[in-house]
CSV table of C-alpha atoms in Angstrom, one decimal:
chain,number,residue,atom,x,y,z
H,220,MET,CA,100.8,115.0,101.7
H,221,SER,CA,102.8,115.8,98.6
H,222,THR,CA,106.5,115.4,98.8
H,223,ALA,CA,106.8,119.0,97.6
H,224,ALA,CA,104.9,120.1,100.7
H,225,GLU,CA,106.4,118.0,103.4
H,226,THR,CA,107.6,120.1,106.3
H,227,THR,CA,109.7,120.0,109.4
H,228,GLY,CA,108.2,123.2,110.8
H,229,GLY,CA,106.4,124.9,108.0
H,230,ASP,CA,109.2,125.2,105.4
H,231,ILE,CA,108.7,123.7,101.9
H,232,GLU,CA,111.0,121.0,100.7
H,233,PRO,CA,112.7,122.9,97.8
H,234,TRP,CA,115.0,120.3,96.2
H,235,GLY,CA,116.8,123.5,95.2
H,236,GLU,CA,119.9,121.6,94.1
H,237,VAL,CA,117.9,119.9,91.3
H,238,THR,CA,117.6,121.9,88.1
H,239,PRO,CA,116.0,122.7,85.7
H,240,ASP,CA,112.4,122.7,86.9
H,241,ALA,CA,111.4,119.8,84.8
H,242,ALA,CA,114.1,117.6,86.4
H,243,ARG,CA,112.9,118.7,89.8
H,244,ARG,CA,109.3,117.8,89.0
H,245,LEU,CA,110.4,114.4,87.8
H,246,LEU,CA,112.4,113.8,90.9
H,247,VAL,CA,109.5,114.8,93.2
H,248,ALA,CA,107.2,112.5,91.2
H,249,ALA,CA,109.6,109.7,91.5
H,250,VAL,CA,109.8,110.1,95.3
H,251,GLU,CA,106.1,109.9,95.6
H,252,ALA,CA,105.8,106.9,93.3
H,253,PHE,CA,108.6,105.0,94.9
H,254,ALA,CA,107.2,105.6,98.4
H,255,GLU,CA,103.7,104.6,97.3
H,256,ARG,CA,104.4,101.6,95.1
H,257,GLY,CA,108.1,100.6,95.7
H,258,TYR,CA,110.9,101.1,93.3
H,259,HIS,CA,110.5,97.8,91.4
H,260,ALA,CA,106.7,98.3,90.9
H,261,THR,CA,107.1,101.8,89.6
H,262,THR,CA,107.6,102.4,85.9
H,263,THR,CA,109.1,105.5,84.1
H,264,ARG,CA,105.6,106.0,82.6
H,265,ASP,CA,104.2,106.3,86.2
H,266,ILE,CA,106.8,108.9,87.1
H,267,ALA,CA,106.4,110.9,84.0
H,268,GLY,CA,102.6,110.9,84.3
H,269,ARG,CA,102.8,112.2,87.9
H,270,ALA,CA,105.0,115.0,86.7
H,271,GLY,CA,102.6,115.8,83.9
H,272,MET,CA,105.1,114.9,81.3
H,273,SER,CA,105.6,112.3,78.6
H,274,PRO,CA,107.8,109.3,79.1
H,275,ALA,CA,110.1,110.6,76.4
H,276,ALA,CA,110.6,113.8,78.4
H,277,LEU,CA,111.9,111.9,81.4
H,278,TYR,CA,114.9,110.5,79.4
H,279,ILE,CA,116.0,114.0,78.6
H,280,HIS,CA,116.9,114.5,82.3
H,281,TYR,CA,117.5,111.0,83.6
H,282,LYS,CA,118.9,108.1,81.6
H,283,THR,CA,117.3,105.4,83.7
H,284,LYS,CA,114.9,104.9,86.6
H,285,GLU,CA,117.9,103.9,88.7
H,286,GLU,CA,119.6,107.2,88.0
H,287,LEU,CA,116.5,108.9,89.5
H,288,LEU,CA,116.7,106.8,92.6
H,289,HIS,CA,120.4,107.3,92.9
H,290,ARG,CA,120.0,111.1,92.9
H,291,ILE,CA,117.2,111.0,95.4
H,292,SER,CA,119.2,108.8,97.7
H,293,ARG,CA,122.4,110.8,97.3
H,294,ILE,CA,120.7,114.1,98.1
H,295,GLY,CA,118.9,112.6,101.1
H,296,HIS,CA,122.0,111.0,102.5
H,297,GLU,CA,124.0,114.2,102.0
H,298,ARG,CA,121.4,116.0,104.0
H,299,ALA,CA,121.6,113.3,106.7
H,300,VAL,CA,125.3,113.7,106.9
H,301,SER,CA,124.9,117.5,107.2
H,302,ILE,CA,122.4,117.3,110.0
H,303,LEU,CA,124.5,114.9,112.1
H,304,ARG,CA,127.8,116.6,111.5
H,305,ALA,CA,126.4,119.9,112.4
H,306,ALA,CA,125.3,118.5,115.8
H,307,ALA,CA,128.6,116.6,116.3
H,308,GLN,CA,130.7,119.6,115.6
H,309,GLY,CA,128.4,122.0,117.6
H,310,GLU,CA,129.2,123.6,121.0
H,311,GLY,CA,128.1,122.0,124.2
H,312,SER,CA,128.6,118.7,126.1
H,313,ALA,CA,128.3,115.3,124.5
H,314,THR,CA,124.9,115.0,126.1
H,315,GLU,CA,123.7,118.3,124.5
H,316,ARG,CA,125.2,117.3,121.1
H,317,LEU,CA,123.7,113.9,121.1
H,318,ALA,CA,120.3,115.3,122.0
H,319,ASP,CA,120.6,117.8,119.2
H,320,ALA,CA,121.7,115.1,116.7
H,321,VAL,CA,118.8,112.8,117.6
H,322,SER,CA,116.1,115.5,117.7
H,323,SER,CA,117.3,117.0,114.4
H,324,PHE,CA,117.6,113.7,112.6
H,325,VAL,CA,114.2,112.5,113.9
H,326,ARG,CA,112.5,115.8,112.8
H,327,TRP,CA,113.9,115.3,109.3
H,328,HIS,CA,112.6,111.7,109.1
H,329,ALA,CA,109.2,112.8,110.4
H,330,GLY,CA,108.9,116.0,108.4
H,331,ARG,CA,110.3,114.5,105.2
H,332,ARG,CA,108.8,111.1,105.8
H,333,THR,CA,107.9,110.3,102.2
H,334,THR,CA,111.4,111.2,101.0
H,335,ALA,CA,113.1,109.5,103.9
H,336,ARG,CA,111.3,106.2,103.3
H,337,VAL,CA,112.7,106.1,99.8
H,338,VAL,CA,116.1,107.3,100.9
H,339,GLN,CA,116.4,104.8,103.7
H,340,TYR,CA,114.6,101.7,102.4
H,341,GLU,CA,115.3,101.4,98.7
H,342,LEU,CA,119.1,101.1,98.9
H,343,ASP,CA,119.1,97.5,97.6
H,344,ALA,CA,117.6,98.6,94.3
H,345,LEU,CA,120.8,100.5,93.4
H,346,GLY,CA,123.5,98.9,91.3
H,347,PRO,CA,126.9,98.1,93.0
H,348,GLU,CA,128.7,101.4,92.2
H,349,ALA,CA,125.8,103.7,93.2
H,350,ARG,CA,125.1,101.5,96.3
H,351,GLU,CA,128.7,101.8,97.5
H,352,GLU,CA,128.6,105.6,97.2
H,353,ILE,CA,125.5,105.7,99.4
H,354,LEU,CA,127.0,103.2,101.9
H,355,ALA,CA,130.0,105.6,102.2
H,356,LEU,CA,127.6,108.4,103.1
H,357,ARG,CA,125.9,106.1,105.7
H,358,ARG,CA,129.3,105.4,107.2
H,359,GLN,CA,129.8,109.1,107.6
H,360,CYS,CA,126.5,109.3,109.5
H,361,ASP,CA,127.6,106.4,111.7
H,362,ALA,CA,130.9,108.1,112.4
H,363,ALA,CA,129.3,111.4,113.4
H,364,VAL,CA,127.0,109.7,116.0
H,365,ARG,CA,129.7,107.3,117.2
H,366,GLY,CA,132.0,110.3,117.7
H,367,ILE,CA,129.6,112.0,120.0
H,368,ILE,CA,129.0,108.9,122.0
H,369,GLU,CA,132.8,108.3,122.3
H,370,ASP,CA,133.2,111.8,123.6
H,371,GLY,CA,130.4,111.2,126.2
H,372,VAL,CA,132.1,108.0,127.3
H,373,ALA,CA,135.5,109.7,127.6
H,374,THR,CA,134.0,112.5,129.8
H,375,GLY,CA,132.0,110.1,131.9
H,376,GLU,CA,128.7,111.4,130.7
H,377,PHE,CA,127.7,108.1,129.1
H,378,ASP,CA,127.8,104.5,130.2
H,379,VAL,CA,128.1,102.5,126.9
H,380,PRO,CA,129.6,99.0,127.0
H,381,ASP,CA,129.0,98.4,123.2
H,382,LEU,CA,129.8,101.5,121.2
H,383,LYS,CA,129.2,100.0,117.8
H,384,GLY,CA,125.9,98.4,118.8
H,385,THR,CA,124.7,101.5,120.5
H,386,THR,CA,125.4,103.7,117.5
H,387,LEU,CA,123.5,101.3,115.3
H,388,ALA,CA,120.6,101.3,117.7
H,389,VAL,CA,120.5,105.1,117.9
H,390,LEU,CA,120.5,105.5,114.1
H,391,SER,CA,117.9,102.7,113.6
H,392,LEU,CA,115.6,104.3,116.1
H,393,CYS,CA,115.7,107.7,114.3
H,394,ILE,CA,115.4,106.2,110.8
H,395,ASP,CA,112.4,104.1,111.7
H,396,VAL,CA,110.3,107.3,112.3
H,397,ALA,CA,109.9,107.6,108.6
H,398,ARG,CA,108.1,104.3,108.4
H,399,TRP,CA,105.4,105.1,111.0
H,400,PHE,CA,105.1,108.8,111.4
H,401,ASN,CA,101.6,110.2,110.5
H,402,VAL,CA,101.0,113.9,110.1
H,403,LYS,CA,97.5,113.3,111.5
H,404,GLY,CA,98.9,111.6,114.6
H,405,PRO,CA,99.1,113.0,118.1
H,406,ARG,CA,102.7,114.4,117.9
H,407,THR,CA,104.4,116.9,115.7
H,408,PRO,CA,107.9,116.2,114.3
H,409,ASP,CA,109.3,118.5,116.9
H,410,GLU,CA,107.6,116.6,119.7
H,411,VAL,CA,108.8,113.2,118.4
H,412,GLY,CA,112.3,114.6,118.1
H,413,ALA,CA,112.2,115.8,121.7
H,414,LEU,CA,110.8,112.4,122.9
H,415,TYR,CA,113.5,110.4,121.0
H,416,ALA,CA,116.3,112.6,122.2
H,417,ASP,CA,115.2,111.9,125.8
H,418,LEU,CA,114.9,108.1,125.1
H,419,VAL,CA,118.4,108.0,123.5
H,420,LEU,CA,120.0,109.9,126.4
H,421,ARG,CA,118.4,107.3,128.7
H,422,MET,CA,119.8,104.5,126.5
H,423,VAL,CA,123.4,105.8,126.8
H,424,GLY,CA,123.0,106.3,130.6
H,425,ALA,CA,123.3,110.1,130.5
H,426,GLY,CA,123.0,111.5,134.0
H,427,THR,CA,123.0,108.2,135.7
H,428,SER,CA,125.2,107.4,138.7
H,429,GLY,CA,127.0,104.7,136.7
H,430,ALA,CA,128.1,107.2,134.0
H,431,ALA,CA,129.0,109.9,136.5
H,432,GLN,CA,131.3,107.5,138.4
H,433,ARG,CA,133.3,106.5,135.3
C-alpha cells in the first residue's frame, strides 16, 4: 500500500504540514524508498524517480537526503508525542488513560506502518544534531507514558516494581507493530490496538488483587 494511502480507519495520510505539493510528493516518495530499501541503500535519484521528478528538482526543496529523513522523523515523532500526550492528559482513571494511550499508539503504528518503520528504525542515520532533536521527542513520549503509569501506581491501580523498565516495555511493544503488521492479516489496526491495550493492562497488574491492595 502506498504511504499516501495508509489508513488508521479510512482517513488518508495528508502530510498536510508539508508544502508545496512537490515537497510533499518527494517526502512521500522518500518514506516509501527508505521503508523498502533502507536509508543508506536509497539514493536521491531513487526518491526523485518515485516522485516523478528529476534529481535536480529534489534539491530545490531538500538540501540533502538526510534533511528528508530528518523531516520525516520529526513529523512522525511530533505525531507520536501528540497521541500520547492527548491520552495522558485526558479524563478518566490511569487504567483508562493507559488503555487509550496504547490503543491509539498501536493504531498509528499499524495504520501508518510504512511511515512508522522509517520514523522508528532509521534514527541512527541522522547526524548528531538532528538525532538529538528526535531523541528529545522520544523522551517526551517516554514521559507521557511513564506519567500515566506513575499515576496508576499512586492510586493503587497498577502494581509496577520497575517503572522505567515497564515504560520501555510498553513503548517497545507498541512500536514493534510497525515491523510486522500486514494489512492482509487477520486483524485491523483497531483490533490490534484493543488487543495490545488489554495486554499492557495485564502487564501493569491493572485490576489484580496485588494492585488493589497497594
